[in-house]
Structures are given as C-alpha cells and as structure tokens.
Amino acid sequence: KNEVEQSPQNLTAQEGEFITINCSYSVGISALHWLQQHPGGGIVSLFMLSSGKKKHGRLIATMNIQEKHSSLHITASHPRDSAVYICAVRGPGGSRLTFGEGTQLTVNP
Amino acid sequence: NAGVTQTPKFRVLKTGQSMTLLCAQDMNHEYMYWYRQDPGMGLRLIHYSVGEGTTAKGEVPDGYNVSRLKKQNFLLGLESAAPSQTSVYFCASSSAGPYEQYFGPGTRLTVT
C-alpha cells in the first residue's frame, strides 16, 4: 500500500461542475502539499497545509488530521483547469516529500 | 527571476553513455532535489541536498550521482546510462522552512 493514495485516478467533468479530488495518507506528517502539473509538464505548488482549510480563487484545500485525509475542490471548473493534480506529504522534521500518483482531470467545454 | 532552470530539456543517450543534468536556482534556496517521474508512478526522489557541499540519497539513488559545489547549482550525473533510466527528470528547490518546493521545467531523457 502506497503511503499516499489519491482518488480518482482519472476524472472527466463538464465546464462549470464542482470537482473534488481526494488524498489519503498512512503516516504521520507535518504538512500536505497540493501541486498541479500542466499538460506541458510544468509543476506548480497550489497549497501547503498543516491543518484546516485554505482557499485561493476557485480552489479550496481541506485537511482532516484525525482521518489522515485531504481534499482539493475546484468550483466552477473550466477547461483551463485540465491538468494532473498531485498530493504530496512531508514527514515530521524534514523537507522530503512523498508523492501520490496524481489525478488526471479533464474539463470539457 | 528565472526561478528553477534545467539543462538540457531533451536528451537521447545510448546504453553505457554518461551525461550530466544541470539544475540552477536564483532564489537563494538552501534545499535542492532531483526527482524522476515515470508513467503510473508518483514523483520519486533520487538525491537531495540541504546546503552547499552536502548531498544525501533519496528513494531511488542507484545509478545516479550528484554534486552541489555552489548553492545555486545541483548537478545530476549518470555514469553509465541504462534503458531503465528513461524518464522525465525534475529538479526542485525550497527554503529551509516552510519547504514549499519550486520545480524546474523537466528534462526528458531517453536511453536506447
């Protein structure tokens, strides 16, 4: 069992739909990261969480420490949101990240 | 600022050849990382560095060597390339806390 599990692996939505991507982890962590990988390959950091909830524009990330679970929500999805979304966790006392396999999101117009 | 840059963007090697990938960052970050990304797998850490002159092994270090002679540069070397090293390689850097990582554009390496 991987330390970081994402679901679903693939997600297709219509423009305007509300999107949820889930991430579960099995080890103690100090922080959880959500990243976006564009079709061209570039990877950018979206959020870094240690608890609670963060919002940036149409993106919302939540984290439940007790359940070892995080969700990434996209409101009013748009075709430009099509990308791979990656969850990663950072262990206590270090900088190293362990990554999930990613969720491929396709938003159709 | 250029952020994190990688050289080259693409490379094709024959089995047994050697090469060096260069990563450079202009954000004065202490930490630098080399990852590989393969289909169906998450990013995997090859080697990392917590400061100039230091390096450490990651999850999949075999067949690779690294050097961090200058704070802004992190080099990844393949001494004798193998087809199993065909992958996309990403470099990243972060400050020493809060550890948000900034990624380079990637290098696509094919070993035939």
PDB file of C-alpha atoms in Angstrom:
ATOM      1  CA  LYS A   1       0.000   0.000   0.000  1.00  0.00           C
ATOM      2  CA  ASN A   2       1.392   3.386  -1.015  1.00  0.00           C
ATOM      3  CA  GLU A   3       1.910   5.949   1.713  1.00  0.00           C
ATOM      4  CA  VAL A   4      -0.128   8.445  -0.311  1.00  0.00           C
ATOM      5  CA  GLU A   5      -3.266   7.369  -2.158  1.00  0.00           C
ATOM      6  CA  GLN A   6      -5.221   9.638  -4.482  1.00  0.00           C
ATOM      7  CA  SER A   7      -8.678   9.136  -5.917  1.00  0.00           C
ATOM      8  CA  PRO A   8      -9.916   9.133  -8.510  1.00  0.00           C
ATOM      9  CA  GLN A   9      -7.024   8.403 -10.883  1.00  0.00           C
ATOM     10  CA  ASN A  10      -8.920   9.998 -13.761  1.00  0.00           C
ATOM     11  CA  LEU A  11     -11.774  12.479 -13.703  1.00  0.00           C
ATOM     12  CA  THR A  12     -13.749  13.981 -16.565  1.00  0.00           C
ATOM     13  CA  ALA A  13     -16.115  16.869 -15.921  1.00  0.00           C
ATOM     14  CA  GLN A  14     -18.194  19.393 -17.809  1.00  0.00           C
ATOM     15  CA  GLU A  15     -17.341  23.053 -17.587  1.00  0.00           C
ATOM     16  CA  GLY A  16     -18.933  24.620 -14.521  1.00  0.00           C
ATOM     17  CA  GLU A  17     -19.038  21.454 -12.425  1.00  0.00           C
ATOM     18  CA  PHE A  18     -17.760  21.233  -8.849  1.00  0.00           C
ATOM     19  CA  ILE A  19     -14.687  18.975  -8.667  1.00  0.00           C
ATOM     20  CA  THR A  20     -13.345  17.026  -5.697  1.00  0.00           C
ATOM     21  CA  ILE A  21     -10.044  15.150  -5.624  1.00  0.00           C
ATOM     22  CA  ASN A  22      -9.155  13.100  -2.563  1.00  0.00           C
ATOM     23  CA  CYS A  23      -5.877  12.227  -0.884  1.00  0.00           C
ATOM     24  CA  SER A  24      -5.314   9.776   1.963  1.00  0.00           C
ATOM     25  CA  TYR A  25      -2.052   9.126   3.725  1.00  0.00           C
ATOM     26  CA  SER A  26      -0.947   6.445   6.131  1.00  0.00           C
ATOM     27  CA  VAL A  27       1.928   8.026   8.047  1.00  0.00           C
ATOM     28  CA  GLY A  28       2.386  10.910  10.441  1.00  0.00           C
ATOM     29  CA  ILE A  29       3.088  14.117   8.581  1.00  0.00           C
ATOM     30  CA  SER A  30       3.989  17.718   9.242  1.00  0.00           C
ATOM     31  CA  ALA A  31       2.374  19.141   6.106  1.00  0.00           C
ATOM     32  CA  LEU A  32       0.478  18.218   2.976  1.00  0.00           C
ATOM     33  CA  HIS A  33       1.036  19.792  -0.434  1.00  0.00           C
ATOM     34  CA  TRP A  34      -1.201  20.008  -3.478  1.00  0.00           C
ATOM     35  CA  LEU A  35       0.531  20.570  -6.811  1.00  0.00           C
ATOM     36  CA  GLN A  36      -0.643  20.999 -10.384  1.00  0.00           C
ATOM     37  CA  GLN A  37       1.136  19.598 -13.419  1.00  0.00           C
ATOM     38  CA  HIS A  38       0.163  21.235 -16.680  1.00  0.00           C
ATOM     39  CA  PRO A  39      -0.101  19.317 -19.966  1.00  0.00           C
ATOM     40  CA  GLY A  40       3.251  20.841 -20.956  1.00  0.00           C
ATOM     41  CA  GLY A  41       4.833  19.168 -17.923  1.00  0.00           C
ATOM     42  CA  GLY A  42       5.485  22.112 -15.592  1.00  0.00           C
ATOM     43  CA  ILE A  43       4.706  21.548 -11.893  1.00  0.00           C
ATOM     44  CA  VAL A  44       3.499  24.326  -9.624  1.00  0.00           C
ATOM     45  CA  SER A  45       2.632  24.326  -5.946  1.00  0.00           C
ATOM     46  CA  LEU A  46      -1.012  25.162  -5.206  1.00  0.00           C
ATOM     47  CA  PHE A  47      -1.294  24.746  -1.455  1.00  0.00           C
ATOM     48  CA  MET A  48       0.692  23.744   1.584  1.00  0.00           C
ATOM     49  CA  LEU A  49      -1.427  22.748   4.610  1.00  0.00           C
ATOM     50  CA  SER A  50      -0.753  21.520   8.100  1.00  0.00           C
ATOM     51  CA  SER A  51      -4.426  21.592   9.119  1.00  0.00           C
ATOM     52  CA  GLY A  52      -7.760  23.175   8.352  1.00  0.00           C
ATOM     53  CA  LYS A  53      -8.669  24.820   5.082  1.00  0.00           C
ATOM     54  CA  LYS A  54      -7.122  27.171   2.519  1.00  0.00           C
ATOM     55  CA  LYS A  55      -8.721  28.953  -0.414  1.00  0.00           C
ATOM     56  CA  HIS A  56      -7.174  30.543  -3.476  1.00  0.00           C
ATOM     57  CA  GLY A  57      -9.563  31.771  -6.108  1.00  0.00           C
ATOM     58  CA  ARG A  58     -11.724  28.846  -7.216  1.00  0.00           C
ATOM     59  CA  LEU A  59      -9.527  26.293  -5.465  1.00  0.00           C
ATOM     60  CA  ILE A  60     -10.115  25.084  -1.924  1.00  0.00           C
ATOM     61  CA  ALA A  61      -7.984  22.603   0.008  1.00  0.00           C
ATOM     62  CA  THR A  62      -9.115  20.963   3.215  1.00  0.00           C
ATOM     63  CA  MET A  63      -7.314  18.692   5.610  1.00  0.00           C
ATOM     64  CA  ASN A  64      -8.550  16.343   8.353  1.00  0.00           C
ATOM     65  CA  ILE A  65      -5.610  15.293  10.514  1.00  0.00           C
ATOM     66  CA  GLN A  66      -7.561  12.706  12.531  1.00  0.00           C
ATOM     67  CA  GLU A  67      -8.763  10.933   9.381  1.00  0.00           C
ATOM     68  CA  LYS A  68      -5.418  11.418   7.556  1.00  0.00           C
ATOM     69  CA  HIS A  69      -7.292  12.825   4.584  1.00  0.00           C
ATOM     70  CA  SER A  70      -7.249  15.906   2.390  1.00  0.00           C
ATOM     71  CA  SER A  71      -9.479  17.093  -0.430  1.00  0.00           C
ATOM     72  CA  LEU A  72      -8.892  19.544  -3.248  1.00  0.00           C
ATOM     73  CA  HIS A  73     -12.041  21.227  -4.557  1.00  0.00           C
ATOM     74  CA  ILE A  74     -12.417  23.259  -7.731  1.00  0.00           C
ATOM     75  CA  THR A  75     -15.531  25.378  -8.024  1.00  0.00           C
ATOM     76  CA  ALA A  76     -16.979  26.421 -11.401  1.00  0.00           C
ATOM     77  CA  SER A  77     -14.468  24.254 -13.275  1.00  0.00           C
ATOM     78  CA  HIS A  78     -13.054  25.482 -16.578  1.00  0.00           C
ATOM     79  CA  PRO A  79     -11.210  23.710 -19.417  1.00  0.00           C
ATOM     80  CA  ARG A  80      -8.017  25.518 -18.361  1.00  0.00           C
ATOM     81  CA  ASP A  81      -8.200  23.541 -15.076  1.00  0.00           C
ATOM     82  CA  SER A  82      -7.390  20.394 -17.064  1.00  0.00           C
ATOM     83  CA  ALA A  83      -4.162  19.089 -15.580  1.00  0.00           C
ATOM     84  CA  VAL A  84      -2.740  16.432 -13.275  1.00  0.00           C
ATOM     85  CA  TYR A  85      -3.254  17.255  -9.607  1.00  0.00           C
ATOM     86  CA  ILE A  86      -0.710  15.752  -7.237  1.00  0.00           C
ATOM     87  CA  CYS A  87      -0.892  15.280  -3.485  1.00  0.00           C
ATOM     88  CA  ALA A  88       2.344  15.052  -1.506  1.00  0.00           C
ATOM     89  CA  VAL A  89       3.084  14.712   2.193  1.00  0.00           C
ATOM     90  CA  ARG A  90       6.050  15.879   4.207  1.00  0.00           C
ATOM     91  CA  GLY A  91       7.151  13.830   7.193  1.00  0.00           C
ATOM     92  CA  PRO A  92       7.938  15.307  10.581  1.00  0.00           C
ATOM     93  CA  GLY A  93      11.274  17.052  10.928  1.00  0.00           C
ATOM     94  CA  GLY A  94      12.313  17.009   7.306  1.00  0.00           C
ATOM     95  CA  SER A  95      11.913  18.565   3.878  1.00  0.00           C
ATOM     96  CA  ARG A  96      11.374  15.409   1.834  1.00  0.00           C
ATOM     97  CA  LEU A  97       8.048  14.862   0.087  1.00  0.00           C
ATOM     98  CA  THR A  98       6.282  11.582  -0.711  1.00  0.00           C
ATOM     99  CA  PHE A  99       4.019  11.913  -3.715  1.00  0.00           C
ATOM    100  CA  GLY A 100       0.766  10.347  -4.790  1.00  0.00           C
ATOM    101  CA  GLU A 101       0.399   9.120  -8.354  1.00  0.00           C
ATOM    102  CA  GLY A 102      -1.711  12.077  -9.354  1.00  0.00           C
ATOM    103  CA  THR A 103      -5.251  12.620 -10.624  1.00  0.00           C
ATOM    104  CA  GLN A 104      -5.726  13.428 -14.302  1.00  0.00           C
ATOM    105  CA  LEU A 105      -8.538  16.000 -14.591  1.00  0.00           C
ATOM    106  CA  THR A 106     -10.144  16.809 -17.922  1.00  0.00           C
ATOM    107  CA  VAL A 107     -12.753  19.561 -18.065  1.00  0.00           C
ATOM    108  CA  ASN A 108     -14.750  19.631 -21.284  1.00  0.00           C
ATOM    109  CA  PRO A 109     -16.359  22.812 -22.614  1.00  0.00           C
TER     110      PRO A 109
ATOM    111  CA  ASN B   1      13.851  35.925 -11.590  1.00  0.00           C
ATOM    112  CA  ALA B   2      14.171  32.770 -13.669  1.00  0.00           C
ATOM    113  CA  GLY B   3      13.242  30.521 -10.726  1.00  0.00           C
ATOM    114  CA  VAL B   4      14.479  26.975 -11.329  1.00  0.00           C
ATOM    115  CA  THR B   5      16.002  26.127 -14.694  1.00  0.00           C
ATOM    116  CA  GLN B   6      17.160  22.776 -16.076  1.00  0.00           C
ATOM    117  CA  THR B   7      19.578  21.976 -18.869  1.00  0.00           C
ATOM    118  CA  PRO B   8      19.049  20.225 -21.247  1.00  0.00           C
ATOM    119  CA  LYS B   9      15.301  19.916 -21.944  1.00  0.00           C
ATOM    120  CA  PHE B  10      15.637  16.748 -24.012  1.00  0.00           C
ATOM    121  CA  ARG B  11      18.389  14.167 -24.436  1.00  0.00           C
ATOM    122  CA  VAL B  12      18.788  10.789 -26.099  1.00  0.00           C
ATOM    123  CA  LEU B  13      21.594   8.542 -24.890  1.00  0.00           C
ATOM    124  CA  LYS B  14      22.839   5.139 -25.892  1.00  0.00           C
ATOM    125  CA  THR B  15      23.228   2.477 -23.206  1.00  0.00           C
ATOM    126  CA  GLY B  16      26.521   2.972 -21.386  1.00  0.00           C
ATOM    127  CA  GLN B  17      26.946   6.639 -22.218  1.00  0.00           C
ATOM    128  CA  SER B  18      27.270   9.246 -19.493  1.00  0.00           C
ATOM    129  CA  MET B  19      25.722  12.661 -19.057  1.00  0.00           C
ATOM    130  CA  THR B  20      25.142  15.407 -16.530  1.00  0.00           C
ATOM    131  CA  LEU B  21      21.903  17.292 -15.945  1.00  0.00           C
ATOM    132  CA  LEU B  22      22.249  20.814 -14.586  1.00  0.00           C
ATOM    133  CA  CYS B  23      19.767  22.475 -12.258  1.00  0.00           C
ATOM    134  CA  ALA B  24      20.104  26.132 -11.317  1.00  0.00           C
ATOM    135  CA  GLN B  25      18.003  28.289  -8.983  1.00  0.00           C
ATOM    136  CA  ASP B  26      18.159  32.005  -8.324  1.00  0.00           C
ATOM    137  CA  MET B  27      16.004  32.123  -5.180  1.00  0.00           C
ATOM    138  CA  ASN B  28      18.860  31.569  -2.698  1.00  0.00           C
ATOM    139  CA  HIS B  29      17.228  28.334  -1.545  1.00  0.00           C
ATOM    140  CA  GLU B  30      19.118  26.033   0.807  1.00  0.00           C
ATOM    141  CA  TYR B  31      17.457  22.792  -0.296  1.00  0.00           C
ATOM    142  CA  MET B  32      17.554  21.228  -3.745  1.00  0.00           C
ATOM    143  CA  TYR B  33      16.107  17.957  -5.030  1.00  0.00           C
ATOM    144  CA  TRP B  34      16.249  15.666  -8.040  1.00  0.00           C
ATOM    145  CA  TYR B  35      13.174  13.576  -8.912  1.00  0.00           C
ATOM    146  CA  ARG B  36      12.233  11.190 -11.653  1.00  0.00           C
ATOM    147  CA  GLN B  37       8.692  10.798 -12.984  1.00  0.00           C
ATOM    148  CA  ASP B  38       7.572   7.600 -14.674  1.00  0.00           C
ATOM    149  CA  PRO B  39       4.136   6.689 -16.075  1.00  0.00           C
ATOM    150  CA  GLY B  40       1.790   5.325 -13.416  1.00  0.00           C
ATOM    151  CA  MET B  41       4.079   6.322 -10.577  1.00  0.00           C
ATOM    152  CA  GLY B  42       4.387   9.385  -8.415  1.00  0.00           C
ATOM    153  CA  LEU B  43       7.461  11.559  -8.428  1.00  0.00           C
ATOM    154  CA  ARG B  44      10.327   9.709  -6.748  1.00  0.00           C
ATOM    155  CA  LEU B  45      13.243  11.377  -5.015  1.00  0.00           C
ATOM    156  CA  ILE B  46      16.668  10.436  -6.380  1.00  0.00           C
ATOM    157  CA  HIS B  47      19.029  12.623  -4.334  1.00  0.00           C
ATOM    158  CA  TYR B  48      18.724  15.846  -2.441  1.00  0.00           C
ATOM    159  CA  SER B  49      20.883  18.500  -0.800  1.00  0.00           C
ATOM    160  CA  VAL B  50      20.288  20.547   2.334  1.00  0.00           C
ATOM    161  CA  GLY B  51      23.061  23.015   1.603  1.00  0.00           C
ATOM    162  CA  GLU B  52      26.154  23.804  -0.426  1.00  0.00           C
ATOM    163  CA  GLY B  53      28.625  20.933  -0.301  1.00  0.00           C
ATOM    164  CA  THR B  54      26.100  18.418   1.079  1.00  0.00           C
ATOM    165  CA  THR B  55      24.165  15.646  -0.648  1.00  0.00           C
ATOM    166  CA  ALA B  56      22.000  12.748   0.517  1.00  0.00           C
ATOM    167  CA  LYS B  57      20.340   9.714  -1.027  1.00  0.00           C
ATOM    168  CA  GLY B  58      16.651   9.662  -1.704  1.00  0.00           C
ATOM    169  CA  GLU B  59      14.299   6.841  -2.565  1.00  0.00           C
ATOM    170  CA  VAL B  60      15.910   5.675  -5.837  1.00  0.00           C
ATOM    171  CA  PRO B  61      19.590   6.727  -5.848  1.00  0.00           C
ATOM    172  CA  ASP B  62      21.184   3.747  -7.617  1.00  0.00           C
ATOM    173  CA  GLY B  63      22.896   4.610 -10.909  1.00  0.00           C
ATOM    174  CA  TYR B  64      22.997   8.347 -10.185  1.00  0.00           C
ATOM    175  CA  ASN B  65      25.465  10.716  -8.559  1.00  0.00           C
ATOM    176  CA  VAL B  66      25.046  14.347  -7.571  1.00  0.00           C
ATOM    177  CA  SER B  67      27.128  17.335  -6.606  1.00  0.00           C
ATOM    178  CA  ARG B  68      26.328  20.711  -5.008  1.00  0.00           C
ATOM    179  CA  LEU B  69      29.527  22.710  -5.317  1.00  0.00           C
ATOM    180  CA  LYS B  70      27.675  26.030  -5.468  1.00  0.00           C
ATOM    181  CA  LYS B  71      24.498  26.907  -3.570  1.00  0.00           C
ATOM    182  CA  GLN B  72      22.624  27.779  -6.736  1.00  0.00           C
ATOM    183  CA  ASN B  73      23.512  24.651  -8.726  1.00  0.00           C
ATOM    184  CA  PHE B  74      22.692  20.965  -8.284  1.00  0.00           C
ATOM    185  CA  LEU B  75      24.097  18.503 -10.817  1.00  0.00           C
ATOM    186  CA  LEU B  76      22.749  15.013 -11.514  1.00  0.00           C
ATOM    187  CA  GLY B  77      25.107  12.574 -13.209  1.00  0.00           C
ATOM    188  CA  LEU B  78      24.513   9.285 -14.949  1.00  0.00           C
ATOM    189  CA  GLU B  79      27.843   7.453 -15.283  1.00  0.00           C
ATOM    190  CA  SER B  80      26.614   4.553 -17.423  1.00  0.00           C
ATOM    191  CA  ALA B  81      23.087   5.075 -18.687  1.00  0.00           C
ATOM    192  CA  ALA B  82      20.632   2.170 -18.787  1.00  0.00           C
ATOM    193  CA  PRO B  83      17.238   1.914 -20.525  1.00  0.00           C
ATOM    194  CA  SER B  84      15.612   1.792 -17.046  1.00  0.00           C
ATOM    195  CA  GLN B  85      16.748   5.389 -16.591  1.00  0.00           C
ATOM    196  CA  THR B  86      14.484   6.571 -19.395  1.00  0.00           C
ATOM    197  CA  SER B  87      12.289   9.051 -17.582  1.00  0.00           C
ATOM    198  CA  VAL B  88      11.403  12.687 -17.057  1.00  0.00           C
ATOM    199  CA  TYR B  89      13.697  14.306 -14.510  1.00  0.00           C
ATOM    200  CA  PHE B  90      12.621  17.253 -12.387  1.00  0.00           C
ATOM    201  CA  CYS B  91      14.719  19.449 -10.196  1.00  0.00           C
ATOM    202  CA  ALA B  92      13.194  21.441  -7.345  1.00  0.00           C
ATOM    203  CA  SER B  93      14.358  23.821  -4.662  1.00  0.00           C
ATOM    204  CA  SER B  94      12.957  25.071  -1.365  1.00  0.00           C
ATOM    205  CA  SER B  95      13.881  27.290   1.512  1.00  0.00           C
ATOM    206  CA  ALA B  96      14.710  25.762   4.897  1.00  0.00           C
ATOM    207  CA  GLY B  97      11.116  26.050   6.112  1.00  0.00           C
ATOM    208  CA  PRO B  98       8.308  26.375   5.049  1.00  0.00           C
ATOM    209  CA  TYR B  99       9.716  23.934   2.468  1.00  0.00           C
ATOM    210  CA  GLU B 100       7.404  24.880  -0.386  1.00  0.00           C
ATOM    211  CA  GLN B 101       9.095  23.382  -3.436  1.00  0.00           C
ATOM    212  CA  TYR B 102       9.617  25.181  -6.726  1.00  0.00           C
ATOM    213  CA  PHE B 103      10.083  22.941  -9.743  1.00  0.00           C
ATOM    214  CA  GLY B 104      12.089  23.232 -12.917  1.00  0.00           C
ATOM    215  CA  PRO B 105      10.513  22.518 -16.327  1.00  0.00           C
ATOM    216  CA  GLY B 106      11.871  18.964 -16.515  1.00  0.00           C
ATOM    217  CA  THR B 107      14.314  17.054 -18.716  1.00  0.00           C
ATOM    218  CA  ARG B 108      13.045  14.228 -20.896  1.00  0.00           C
ATOM    219  CA  LEU B 109      15.752  11.560 -21.136  1.00  0.00           C
ATOM    220  CA  THR B 110      15.571   8.533 -23.397  1.00  0.00           C
ATOM    221  CA  VAL B 111      18.160   5.762 -23.151  1.00  0.00           C
ATOM    222  CA  THR B 112      18.214   3.369 -26.088  1.00  0.00           C
TER     223      THR B 112
END
